[in-house]
Structure formats: structure tokens, C-alpha cells
Coordinates of N, CA and C in Angstrom, one line a residue:
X1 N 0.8 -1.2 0.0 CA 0.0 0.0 0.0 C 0.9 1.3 0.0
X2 N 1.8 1.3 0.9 CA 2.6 2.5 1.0 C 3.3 2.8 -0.9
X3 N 3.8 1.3 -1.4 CA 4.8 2.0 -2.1 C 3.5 2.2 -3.7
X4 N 2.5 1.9 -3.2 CA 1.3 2.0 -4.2 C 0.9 4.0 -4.2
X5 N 1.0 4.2 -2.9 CA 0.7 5.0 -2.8 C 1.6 6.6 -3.0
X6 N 3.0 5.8 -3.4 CA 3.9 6.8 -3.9 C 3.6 7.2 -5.5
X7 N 3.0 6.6 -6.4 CA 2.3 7.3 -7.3 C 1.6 8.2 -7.7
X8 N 1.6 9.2 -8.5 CA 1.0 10.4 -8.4 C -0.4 10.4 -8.6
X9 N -1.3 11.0 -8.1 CA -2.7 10.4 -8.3 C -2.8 10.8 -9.8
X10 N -4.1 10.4 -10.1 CA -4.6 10.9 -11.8 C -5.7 12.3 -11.6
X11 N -4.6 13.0 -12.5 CA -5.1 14.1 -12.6 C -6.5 14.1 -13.7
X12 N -7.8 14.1 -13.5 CA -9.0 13.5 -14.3 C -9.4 14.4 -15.2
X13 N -9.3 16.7 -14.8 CA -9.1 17.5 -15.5 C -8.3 17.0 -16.8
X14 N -7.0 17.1 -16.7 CA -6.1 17.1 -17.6 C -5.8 15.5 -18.4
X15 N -6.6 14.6 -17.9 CA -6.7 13.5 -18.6 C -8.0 13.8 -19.6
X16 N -9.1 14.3 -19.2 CA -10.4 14.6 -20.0 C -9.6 15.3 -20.8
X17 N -9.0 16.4 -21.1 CA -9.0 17.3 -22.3 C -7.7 16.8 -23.2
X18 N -6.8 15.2 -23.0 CA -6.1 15.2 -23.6 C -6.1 13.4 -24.2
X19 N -5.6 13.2 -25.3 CA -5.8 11.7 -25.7 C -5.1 10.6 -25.3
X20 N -5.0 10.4 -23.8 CA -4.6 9.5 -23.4 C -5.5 8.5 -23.4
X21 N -5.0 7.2 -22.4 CA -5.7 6.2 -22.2 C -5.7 5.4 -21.0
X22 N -6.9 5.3 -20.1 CA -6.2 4.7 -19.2 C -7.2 3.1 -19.1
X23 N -5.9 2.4 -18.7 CA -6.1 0.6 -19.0 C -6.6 0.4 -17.8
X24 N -7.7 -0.4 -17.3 CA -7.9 -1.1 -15.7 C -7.9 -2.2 -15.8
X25 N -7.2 -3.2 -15.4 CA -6.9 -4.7 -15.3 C -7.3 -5.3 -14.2
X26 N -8.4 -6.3 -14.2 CA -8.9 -6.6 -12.9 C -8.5 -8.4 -12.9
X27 N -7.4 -8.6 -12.2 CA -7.4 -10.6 -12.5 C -8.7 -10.8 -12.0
X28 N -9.0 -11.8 -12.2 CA -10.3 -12.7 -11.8 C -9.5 -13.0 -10.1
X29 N -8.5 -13.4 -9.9 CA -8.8 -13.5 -8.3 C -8.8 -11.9 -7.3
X30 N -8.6 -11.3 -8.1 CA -8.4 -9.9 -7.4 C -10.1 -9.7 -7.5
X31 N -11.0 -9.9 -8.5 CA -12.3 -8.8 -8.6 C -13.1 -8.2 -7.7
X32 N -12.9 -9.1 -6.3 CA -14.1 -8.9 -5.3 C -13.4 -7.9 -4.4
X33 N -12.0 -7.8 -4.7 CA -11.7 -6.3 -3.9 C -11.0 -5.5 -4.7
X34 N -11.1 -5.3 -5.9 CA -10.8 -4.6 -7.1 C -12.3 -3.7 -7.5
X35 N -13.2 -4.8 -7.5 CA -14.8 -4.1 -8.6 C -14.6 -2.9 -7.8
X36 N -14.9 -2.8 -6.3 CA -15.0 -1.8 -5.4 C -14.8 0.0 -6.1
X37 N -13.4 -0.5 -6.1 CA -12.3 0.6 -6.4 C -12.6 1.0 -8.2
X38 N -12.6 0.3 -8.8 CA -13.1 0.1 -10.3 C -14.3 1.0 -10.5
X39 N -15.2 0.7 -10.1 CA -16.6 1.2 -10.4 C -16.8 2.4 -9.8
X40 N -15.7 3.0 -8.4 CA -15.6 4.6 -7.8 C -14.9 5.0 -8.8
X41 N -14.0 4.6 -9.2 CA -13.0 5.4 -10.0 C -13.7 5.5 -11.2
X42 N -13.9 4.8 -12.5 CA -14.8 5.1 -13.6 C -16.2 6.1 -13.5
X43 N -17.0 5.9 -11.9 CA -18.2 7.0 -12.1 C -17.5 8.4 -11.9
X44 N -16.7 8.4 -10.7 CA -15.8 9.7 -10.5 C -15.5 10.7 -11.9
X45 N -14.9 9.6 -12.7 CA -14.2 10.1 -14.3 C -15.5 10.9 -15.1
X46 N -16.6 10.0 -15.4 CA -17.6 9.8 -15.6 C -18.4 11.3 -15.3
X47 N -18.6 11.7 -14.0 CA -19.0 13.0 -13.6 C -18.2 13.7 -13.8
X48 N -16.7 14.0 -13.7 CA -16.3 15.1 -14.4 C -16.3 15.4 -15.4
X49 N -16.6 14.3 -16.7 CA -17.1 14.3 -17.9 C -18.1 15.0 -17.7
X50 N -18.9 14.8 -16.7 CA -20.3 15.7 -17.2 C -20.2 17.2 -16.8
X51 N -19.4 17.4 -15.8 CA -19.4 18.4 -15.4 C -18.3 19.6 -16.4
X52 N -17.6 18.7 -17.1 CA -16.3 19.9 -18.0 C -16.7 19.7 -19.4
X53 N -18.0 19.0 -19.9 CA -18.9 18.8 -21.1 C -18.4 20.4 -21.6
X54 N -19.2 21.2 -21.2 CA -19.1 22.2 -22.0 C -17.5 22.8 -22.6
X55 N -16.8 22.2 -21.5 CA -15.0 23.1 -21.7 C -14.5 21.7 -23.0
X56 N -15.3 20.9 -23.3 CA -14.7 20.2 -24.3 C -14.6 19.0 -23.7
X57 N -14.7 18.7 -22.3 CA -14.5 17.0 -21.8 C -15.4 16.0 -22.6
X58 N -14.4 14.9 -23.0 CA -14.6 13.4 -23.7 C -14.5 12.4 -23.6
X59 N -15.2 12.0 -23.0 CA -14.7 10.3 -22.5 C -15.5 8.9 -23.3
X60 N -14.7 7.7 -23.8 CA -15.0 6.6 -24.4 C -15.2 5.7 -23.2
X61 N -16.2 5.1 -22.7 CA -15.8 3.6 -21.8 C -15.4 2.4 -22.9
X62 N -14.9 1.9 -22.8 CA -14.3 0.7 -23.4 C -14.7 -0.7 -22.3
X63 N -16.0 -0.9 -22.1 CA -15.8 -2.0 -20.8 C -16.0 -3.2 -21.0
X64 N -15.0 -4.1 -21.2 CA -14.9 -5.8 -21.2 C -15.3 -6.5 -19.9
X65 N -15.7 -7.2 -20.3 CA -16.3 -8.5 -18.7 C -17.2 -7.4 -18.1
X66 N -18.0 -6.6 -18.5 CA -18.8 -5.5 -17.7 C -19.6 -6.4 -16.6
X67 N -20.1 -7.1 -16.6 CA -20.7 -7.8 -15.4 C -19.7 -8.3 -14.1
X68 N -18.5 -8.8 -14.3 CA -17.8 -8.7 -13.3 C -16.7 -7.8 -13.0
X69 N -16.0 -7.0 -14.0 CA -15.1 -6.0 -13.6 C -15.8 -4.5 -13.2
X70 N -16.5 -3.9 -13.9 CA -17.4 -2.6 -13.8 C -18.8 -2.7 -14.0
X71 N -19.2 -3.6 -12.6 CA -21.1 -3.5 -12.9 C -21.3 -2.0 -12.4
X72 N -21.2 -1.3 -12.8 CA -21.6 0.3 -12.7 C -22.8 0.3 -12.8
X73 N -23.8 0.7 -11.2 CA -24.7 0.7 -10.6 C -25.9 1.6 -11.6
X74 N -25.4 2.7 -12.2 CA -26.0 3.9 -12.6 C -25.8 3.6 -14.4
X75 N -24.9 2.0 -14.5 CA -24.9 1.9 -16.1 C -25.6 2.4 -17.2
X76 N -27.3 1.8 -16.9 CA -28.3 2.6 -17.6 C -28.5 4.1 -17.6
X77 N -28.6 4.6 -16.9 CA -28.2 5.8 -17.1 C -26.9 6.5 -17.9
X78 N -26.0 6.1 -18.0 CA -25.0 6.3 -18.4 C -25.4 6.2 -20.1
X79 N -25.4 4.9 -20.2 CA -25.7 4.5 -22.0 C -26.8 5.9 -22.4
X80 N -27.8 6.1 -21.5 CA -29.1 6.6 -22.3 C -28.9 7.8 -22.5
X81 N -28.2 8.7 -21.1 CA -28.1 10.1 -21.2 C -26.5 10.7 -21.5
X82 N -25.5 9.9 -21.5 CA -24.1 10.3 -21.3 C -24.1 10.6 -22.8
X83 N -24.0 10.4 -23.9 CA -23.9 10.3 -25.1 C -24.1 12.1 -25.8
X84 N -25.3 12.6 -24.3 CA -25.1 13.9 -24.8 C -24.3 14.6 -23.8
X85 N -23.8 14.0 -23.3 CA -22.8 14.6 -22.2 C -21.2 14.5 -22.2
X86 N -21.1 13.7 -23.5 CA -19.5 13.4 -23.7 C -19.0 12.4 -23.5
X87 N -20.2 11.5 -23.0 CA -19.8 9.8 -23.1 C -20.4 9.2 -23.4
X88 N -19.4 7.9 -24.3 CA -19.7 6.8 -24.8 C -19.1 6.0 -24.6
X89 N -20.3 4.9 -24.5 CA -20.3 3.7 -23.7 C -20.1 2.5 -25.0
X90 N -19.0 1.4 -24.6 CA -18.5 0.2 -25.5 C -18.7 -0.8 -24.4
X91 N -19.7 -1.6 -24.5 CA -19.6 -2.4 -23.4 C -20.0 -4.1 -23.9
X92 N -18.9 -4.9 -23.2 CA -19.4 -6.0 -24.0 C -19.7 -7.1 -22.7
X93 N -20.6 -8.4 -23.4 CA -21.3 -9.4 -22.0 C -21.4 -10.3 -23.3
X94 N -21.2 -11.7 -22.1 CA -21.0 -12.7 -22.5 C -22.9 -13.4 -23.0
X95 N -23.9 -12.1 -22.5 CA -24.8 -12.8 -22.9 C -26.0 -12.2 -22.2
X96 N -27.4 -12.0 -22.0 CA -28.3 -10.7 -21.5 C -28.4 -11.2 -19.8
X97 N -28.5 -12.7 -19.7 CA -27.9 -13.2 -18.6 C -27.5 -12.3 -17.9
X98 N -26.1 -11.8 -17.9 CA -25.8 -11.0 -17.6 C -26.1 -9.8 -16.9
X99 N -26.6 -9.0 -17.6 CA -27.1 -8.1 -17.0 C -28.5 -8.3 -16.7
X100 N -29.3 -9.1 -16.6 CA -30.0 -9.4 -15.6 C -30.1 -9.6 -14.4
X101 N -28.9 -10.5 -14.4 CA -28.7 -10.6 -12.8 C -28.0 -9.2 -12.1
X102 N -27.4 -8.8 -12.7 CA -26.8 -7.6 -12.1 C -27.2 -5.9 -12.2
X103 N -28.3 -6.0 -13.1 CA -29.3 -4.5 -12.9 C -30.8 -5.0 -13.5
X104 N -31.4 -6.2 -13.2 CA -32.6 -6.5 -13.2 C -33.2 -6.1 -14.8
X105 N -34.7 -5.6 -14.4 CA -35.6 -5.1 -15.5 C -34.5 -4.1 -16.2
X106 N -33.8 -3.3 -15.7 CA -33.0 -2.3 -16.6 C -32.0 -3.0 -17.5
X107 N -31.3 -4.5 -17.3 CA -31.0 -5.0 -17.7 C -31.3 -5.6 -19.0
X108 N -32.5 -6.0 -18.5 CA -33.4 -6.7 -19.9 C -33.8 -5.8 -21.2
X109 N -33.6 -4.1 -20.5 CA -33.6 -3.5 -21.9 C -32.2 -2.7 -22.5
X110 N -31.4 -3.4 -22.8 CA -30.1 -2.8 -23.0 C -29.4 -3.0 -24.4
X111 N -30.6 -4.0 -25.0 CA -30.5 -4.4 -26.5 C -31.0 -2.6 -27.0
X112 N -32.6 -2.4 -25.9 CA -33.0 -1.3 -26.9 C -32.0 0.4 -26.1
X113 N -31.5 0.3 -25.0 CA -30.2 1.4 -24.7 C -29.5 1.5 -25.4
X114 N -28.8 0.1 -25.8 CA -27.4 0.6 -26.7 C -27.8 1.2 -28.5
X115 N -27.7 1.9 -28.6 CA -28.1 2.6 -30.5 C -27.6 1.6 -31.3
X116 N -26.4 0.6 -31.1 CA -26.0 -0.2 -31.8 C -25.6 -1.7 -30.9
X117 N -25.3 -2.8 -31.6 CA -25.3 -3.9 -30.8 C -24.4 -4.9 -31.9
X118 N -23.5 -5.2 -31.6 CA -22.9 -6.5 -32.2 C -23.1 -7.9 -31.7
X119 N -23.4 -9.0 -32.3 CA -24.2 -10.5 -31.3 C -23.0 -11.3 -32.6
X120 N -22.2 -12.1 -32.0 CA -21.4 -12.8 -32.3 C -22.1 -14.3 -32.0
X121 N -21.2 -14.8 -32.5 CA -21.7 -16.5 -32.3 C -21.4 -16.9 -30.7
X122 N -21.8 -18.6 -30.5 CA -21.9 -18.8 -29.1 C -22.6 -18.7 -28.3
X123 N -23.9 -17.9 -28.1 CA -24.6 -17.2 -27.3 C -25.5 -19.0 -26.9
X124 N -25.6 -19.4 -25.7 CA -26.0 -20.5 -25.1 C -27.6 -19.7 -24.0
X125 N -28.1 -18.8 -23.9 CA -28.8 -18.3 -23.2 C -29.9 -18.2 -23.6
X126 N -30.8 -19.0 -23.5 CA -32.4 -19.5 -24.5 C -33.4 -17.9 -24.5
X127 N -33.3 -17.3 -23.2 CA -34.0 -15.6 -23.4 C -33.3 -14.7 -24.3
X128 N -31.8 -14.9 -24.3 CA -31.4 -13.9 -25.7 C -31.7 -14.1 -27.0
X129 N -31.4 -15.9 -27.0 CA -32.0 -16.5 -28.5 C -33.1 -16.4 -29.0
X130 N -34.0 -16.1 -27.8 CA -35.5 -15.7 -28.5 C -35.8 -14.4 -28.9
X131 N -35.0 -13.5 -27.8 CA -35.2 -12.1 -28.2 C -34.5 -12.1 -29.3
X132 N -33.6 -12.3 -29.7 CA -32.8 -11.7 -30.9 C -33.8 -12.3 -32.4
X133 N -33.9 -13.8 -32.3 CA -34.8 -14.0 -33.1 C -36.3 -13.2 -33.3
X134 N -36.3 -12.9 -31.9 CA -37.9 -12.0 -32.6 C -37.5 -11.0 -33.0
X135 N -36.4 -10.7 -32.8 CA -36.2 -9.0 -33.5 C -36.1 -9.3 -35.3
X136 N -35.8 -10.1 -35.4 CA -35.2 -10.9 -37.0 C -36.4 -10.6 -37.5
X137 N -37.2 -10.8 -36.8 CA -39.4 -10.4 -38.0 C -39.1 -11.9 -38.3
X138 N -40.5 -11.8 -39.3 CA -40.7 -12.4 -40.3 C -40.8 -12.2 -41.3
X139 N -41.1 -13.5 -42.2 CA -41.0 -13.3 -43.7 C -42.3 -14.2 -43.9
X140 N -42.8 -14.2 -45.3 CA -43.7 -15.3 -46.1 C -43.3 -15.8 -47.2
X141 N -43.4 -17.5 -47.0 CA -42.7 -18.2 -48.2 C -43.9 -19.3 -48.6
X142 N -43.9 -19.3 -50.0 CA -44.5 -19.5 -50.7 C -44.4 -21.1 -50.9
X143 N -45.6 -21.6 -50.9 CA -45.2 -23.4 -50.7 C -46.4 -23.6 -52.1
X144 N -46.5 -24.7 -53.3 CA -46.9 -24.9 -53.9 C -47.5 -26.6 -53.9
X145 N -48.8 -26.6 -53.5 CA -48.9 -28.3 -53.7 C -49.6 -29.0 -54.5
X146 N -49.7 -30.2 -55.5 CA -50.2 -30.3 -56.4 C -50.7 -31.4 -56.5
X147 N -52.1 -31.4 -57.0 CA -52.6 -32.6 -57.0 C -52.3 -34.1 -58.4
X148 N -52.3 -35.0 -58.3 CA -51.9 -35.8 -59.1 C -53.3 -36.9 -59.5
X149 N -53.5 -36.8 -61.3 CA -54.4 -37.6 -62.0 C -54.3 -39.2 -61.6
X150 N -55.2 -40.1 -62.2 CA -55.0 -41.4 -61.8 C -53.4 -42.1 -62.6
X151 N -53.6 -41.5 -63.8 CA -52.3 -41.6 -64.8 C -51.0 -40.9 -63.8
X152 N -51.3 -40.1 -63.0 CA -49.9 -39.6 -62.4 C -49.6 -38.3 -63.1
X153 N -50.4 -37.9 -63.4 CA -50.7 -36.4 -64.0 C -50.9 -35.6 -63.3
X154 N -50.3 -33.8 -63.2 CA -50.5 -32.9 -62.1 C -52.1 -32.6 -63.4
X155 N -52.7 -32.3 -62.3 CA -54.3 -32.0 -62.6 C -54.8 -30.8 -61.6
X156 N -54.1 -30.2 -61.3 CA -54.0 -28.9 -60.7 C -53.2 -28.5 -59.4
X157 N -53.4 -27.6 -58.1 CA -52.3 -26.9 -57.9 C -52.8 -26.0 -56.4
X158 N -52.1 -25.8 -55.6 CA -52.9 -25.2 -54.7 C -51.7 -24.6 -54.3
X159 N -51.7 -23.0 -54.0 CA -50.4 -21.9 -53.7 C -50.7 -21.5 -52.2
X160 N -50.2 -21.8 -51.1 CA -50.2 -21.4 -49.7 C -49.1 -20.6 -49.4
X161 N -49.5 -18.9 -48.6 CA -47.9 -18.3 -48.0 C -48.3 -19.1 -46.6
X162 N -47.3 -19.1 -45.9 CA -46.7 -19.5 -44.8 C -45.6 -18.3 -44.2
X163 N -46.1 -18.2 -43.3 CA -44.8 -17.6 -42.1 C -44.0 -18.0 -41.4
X164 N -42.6 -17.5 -41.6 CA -41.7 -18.2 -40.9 C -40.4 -17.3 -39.9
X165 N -40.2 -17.5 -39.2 CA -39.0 -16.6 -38.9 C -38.2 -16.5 -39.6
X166 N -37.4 -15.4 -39.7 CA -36.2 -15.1 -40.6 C -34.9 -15.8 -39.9
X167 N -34.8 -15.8 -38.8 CA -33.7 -16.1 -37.7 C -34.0 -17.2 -36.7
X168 N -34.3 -18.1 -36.7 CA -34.7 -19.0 -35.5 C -33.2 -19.0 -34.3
X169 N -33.8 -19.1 -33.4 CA -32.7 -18.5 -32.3 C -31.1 -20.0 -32.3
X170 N -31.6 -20.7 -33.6 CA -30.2 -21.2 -33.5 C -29.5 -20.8 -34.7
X171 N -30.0 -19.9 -35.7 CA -29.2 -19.7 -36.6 C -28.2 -18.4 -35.7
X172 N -29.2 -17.9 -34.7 CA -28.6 -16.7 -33.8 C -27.6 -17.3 -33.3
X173 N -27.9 -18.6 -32.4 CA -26.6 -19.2 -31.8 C -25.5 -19.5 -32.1
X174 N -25.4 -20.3 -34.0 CA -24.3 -20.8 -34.4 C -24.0 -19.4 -35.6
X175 N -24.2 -18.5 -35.9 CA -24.3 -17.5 -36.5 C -23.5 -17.8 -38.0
X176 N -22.7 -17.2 -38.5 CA -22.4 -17.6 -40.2 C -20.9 -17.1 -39.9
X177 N -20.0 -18.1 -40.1 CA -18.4 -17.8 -40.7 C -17.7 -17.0 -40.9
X178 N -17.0 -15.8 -40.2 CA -16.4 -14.5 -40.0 C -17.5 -13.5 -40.2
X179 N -18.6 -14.0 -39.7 CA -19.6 -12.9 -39.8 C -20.2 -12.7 -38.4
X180 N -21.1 -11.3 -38.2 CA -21.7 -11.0 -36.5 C -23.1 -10.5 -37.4
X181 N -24.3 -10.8 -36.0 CA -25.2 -9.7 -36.2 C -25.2 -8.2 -36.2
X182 N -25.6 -7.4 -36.9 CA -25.6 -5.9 -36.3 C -26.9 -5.6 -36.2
X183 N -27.2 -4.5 -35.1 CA -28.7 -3.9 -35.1 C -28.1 -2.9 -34.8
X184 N -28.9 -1.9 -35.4 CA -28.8 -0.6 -35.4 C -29.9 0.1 -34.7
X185 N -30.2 1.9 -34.8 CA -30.8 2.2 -34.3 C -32.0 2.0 -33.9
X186 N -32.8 1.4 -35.2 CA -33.7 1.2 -35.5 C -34.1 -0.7 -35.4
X187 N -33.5 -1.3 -34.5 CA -33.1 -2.9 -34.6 C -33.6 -3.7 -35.8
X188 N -33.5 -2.9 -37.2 CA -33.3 -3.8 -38.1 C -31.9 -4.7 -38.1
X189 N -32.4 -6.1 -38.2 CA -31.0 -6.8 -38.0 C -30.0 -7.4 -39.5
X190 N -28.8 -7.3 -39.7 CA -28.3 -7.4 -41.1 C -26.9 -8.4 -40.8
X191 N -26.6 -9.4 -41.1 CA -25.0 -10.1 -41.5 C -24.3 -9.1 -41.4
X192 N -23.0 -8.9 -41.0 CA -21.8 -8.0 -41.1 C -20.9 -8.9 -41.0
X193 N -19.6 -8.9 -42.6 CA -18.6 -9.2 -42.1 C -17.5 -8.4 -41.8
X194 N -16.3 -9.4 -40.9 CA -15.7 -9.0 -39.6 C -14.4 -9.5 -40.3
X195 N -13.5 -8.1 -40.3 CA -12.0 -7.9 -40.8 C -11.6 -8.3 -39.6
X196 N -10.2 -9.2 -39.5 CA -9.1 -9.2 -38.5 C -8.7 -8.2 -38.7
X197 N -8.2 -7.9 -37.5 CA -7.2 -6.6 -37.2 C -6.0 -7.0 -38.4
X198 N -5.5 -8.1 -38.4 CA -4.1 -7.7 -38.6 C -4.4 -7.8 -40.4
X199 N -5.6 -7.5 -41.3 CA -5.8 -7.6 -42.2 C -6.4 -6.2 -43.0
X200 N -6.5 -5.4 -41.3 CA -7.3 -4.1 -41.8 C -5.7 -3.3 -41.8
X201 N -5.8 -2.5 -43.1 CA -4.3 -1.3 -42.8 C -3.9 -0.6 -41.8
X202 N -4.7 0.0 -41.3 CA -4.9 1.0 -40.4 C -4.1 0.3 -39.2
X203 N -4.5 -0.4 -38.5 CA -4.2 -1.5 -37.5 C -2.5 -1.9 -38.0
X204 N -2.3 -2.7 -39.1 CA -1.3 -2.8 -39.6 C -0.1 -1.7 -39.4
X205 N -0.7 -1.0 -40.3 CA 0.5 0.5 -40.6 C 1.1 0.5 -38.9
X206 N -0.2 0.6 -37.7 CA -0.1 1.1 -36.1 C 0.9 0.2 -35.9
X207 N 0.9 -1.4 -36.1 CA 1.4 -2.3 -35.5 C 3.0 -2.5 -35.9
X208 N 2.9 -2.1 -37.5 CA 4.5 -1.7 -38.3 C 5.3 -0.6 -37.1
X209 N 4.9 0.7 -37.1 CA 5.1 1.8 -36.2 C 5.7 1.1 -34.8
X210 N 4.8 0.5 -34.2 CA 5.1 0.1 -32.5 C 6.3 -0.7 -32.6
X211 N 6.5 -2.0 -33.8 CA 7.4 -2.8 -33.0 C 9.0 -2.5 -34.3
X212 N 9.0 -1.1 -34.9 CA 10.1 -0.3 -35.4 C 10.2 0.8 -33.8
X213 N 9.6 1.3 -33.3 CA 9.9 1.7 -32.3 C 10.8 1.1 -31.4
X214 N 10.1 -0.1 -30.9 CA 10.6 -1.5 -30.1 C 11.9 -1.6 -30.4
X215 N 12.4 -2.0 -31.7 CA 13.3 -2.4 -32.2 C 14.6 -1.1 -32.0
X216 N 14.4 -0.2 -32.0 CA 15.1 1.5 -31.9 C 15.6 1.8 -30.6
X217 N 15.0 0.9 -29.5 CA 15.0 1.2 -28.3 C 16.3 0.5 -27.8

């Protein structure tokens, strides 16, 4: 503690108005006396964002494992109203599970909080697989059936639509081959495919840069 405490604190003004980054690493055997500290420190950041909004304050959350590293109490709030306050929220969960257990009814509507939503394959959680499926709509497909003469002759014809889901919650489950769901504002849902990083330039060119750096050192 002492020699923890010889680091300078974080200055949260002068981090808001500048493009740093700051990383929080929580091991899994640390969480239960980590979340604590985790989830004061991020709201803290969080309100100064709201409060230095107008002088230009900006803040991204980036939150992985959000159910066990940053269950941030006031989350929903955050997603719905922060966006005009200078924050935005990246939050990912293993499944709506999730946030059910850990912010209830507010949980259950976070498909319609977030403006956008990425659903990857895997998802094992039979209430997500149904919501996501019903969001998919439906469609009507055309089925044709035909009657047969004593010769074995079609002798006429009968055309029925049928409805069917577009998505049954296991095409949601096992999803399609470098591809994710996307829903958008409007939760129409569409295929997206999904670049590796190390195939997108941008990412490249960054990763050329860091390890000519590395090497210089």
C-alpha cells in the first residue's frame, strides 16, 4: 500500500481534455476487492465528464467483462443520457444473462439502450436466443402443392404463404463464418462481415510503427 501510494494520483481535468488512455486490469482472483475501487474510479471520471462537457471534456468507456469487472450501478443511465454529455459507452457481455442478474428489469432492456449492438456467435442463453430471433421479424414463403391424376398427371395446384422466422434462435446461436449480427438504431437486424485486425491497414500500418519503435530502443 505504501509503495502504491507513492504514485501520483490521476489528474482527471487534464486527462479529459487530452488523448490519453487509461487501461484497468482486474485478475479474476483480485475482482471482489478490485470491482469496489473500479466502479468509484470510472463513475468519479464519468461526472467530471459531465461536469467539464461544455469546456470540451470526452470520454470513451471501453468495458470488457462488464458484469464482473465494472457492474456500474448507474450503467443505464450512463448509456441513455451520457452520449449527450460526452460519453460513450463500449460495453461487452457474455450474454443478456448478464445483465439481468446484475441491474434487473434495466437489464433486460439494453439491447434497446445501446443505438447499436454487435451479437457474435456462441450465445448458449435461450431468453437472448429468443429475443434476438424475434427482433429478425418475419417473412412469407411461398409453398406450392399439387394434385396428381390417376395416370400420375399434375391435374391442378394449390399456392399457400406461410410464415416463418427469418432467424430461429439457432441460426442466432451458431451465427455464419467471419460474420456477427448488427442492429442498429432502429433494430433492423443485417450479416456483417468481420475484418481481423491484422488484415485491416490502419491497425497494420499502427502495429508496423510500435514494433520499429521497439526495435530502436
Amino acid at each position: 500500500t505504501q509503495r502504491t501510494s507513492r504514485y501520483p494520483e490521476l489528474d482527471v481535468e487534464s486527462f479529459l481534455h487530452s488523448r490519453s488512455q487509461l487501461h484497468i486490469v482486474a485478475p479474476s482472483r483480485h475482482q471482489n476487492i478490485m470491482t469496489p475501487l473500479v466502479v468509484g474510479l470510472i463513475e468519479e471520471v464519468v461526472h467530471r465528464t459531465y461536469q467539464d462537457f461544455h469546456k470540451g471534456a470526452r470520454l470513451m468507456l471501453a468495458l470488457d467483462e462488464l458484469a464482473n469487472v465494472a457492474p456500474l450501478p448507474t450503467l443505464p443511465s450512463i448509456i441513455s443520457e451520457g452520449g449527450g454529455q460526452g460519453v460513450i459507452t463500449m460495453a461487452c457481455l457474455q450474454d443478456l444473462s448478464q445483465a439481468r442478474a446484475r441491474w434487473g428489469v434495466s437489464g433486460e432492456s439494453f439491447l434497446s439502450l445501446f443505438p447499436t449492438s454487435l451479437v457474435l456467435p456462441g450465445i448458449a442463453d435461450r431468453p437472448t436466443l429468443e429475443l434476438l430471433s424475434a427482433l429478425g421479424g418475419r417473412n412469407e414463403r411461398s409453398q406450392i402443392s399439387h394434385s396428381l391424376g390417376r395416370r400420375g398427371r399434375i391435374t391442378g395446384g394449390v399456392r399457400t404463404e406461410r410464415e416463418q422466422m427469418r432467424l430461429t434462435p439457432s441460426d442466432v446461436a451458431h451465427g455464419r463464418n467471419g460474420m456477427a449480427l448488427g442492429l442498429g438504431p432502429t433494430k433492423e437486424m443485417e450479416w456483417i462481415r468481420l475484418t481481423p485486425y491484422f488484415r485491416d491497414q490502419r491497425f497494420a500500418r499502427y502495429l508496423d510503427r510500435s514494433s520499429e519503435r521497439g526495435r530502436s530502443r
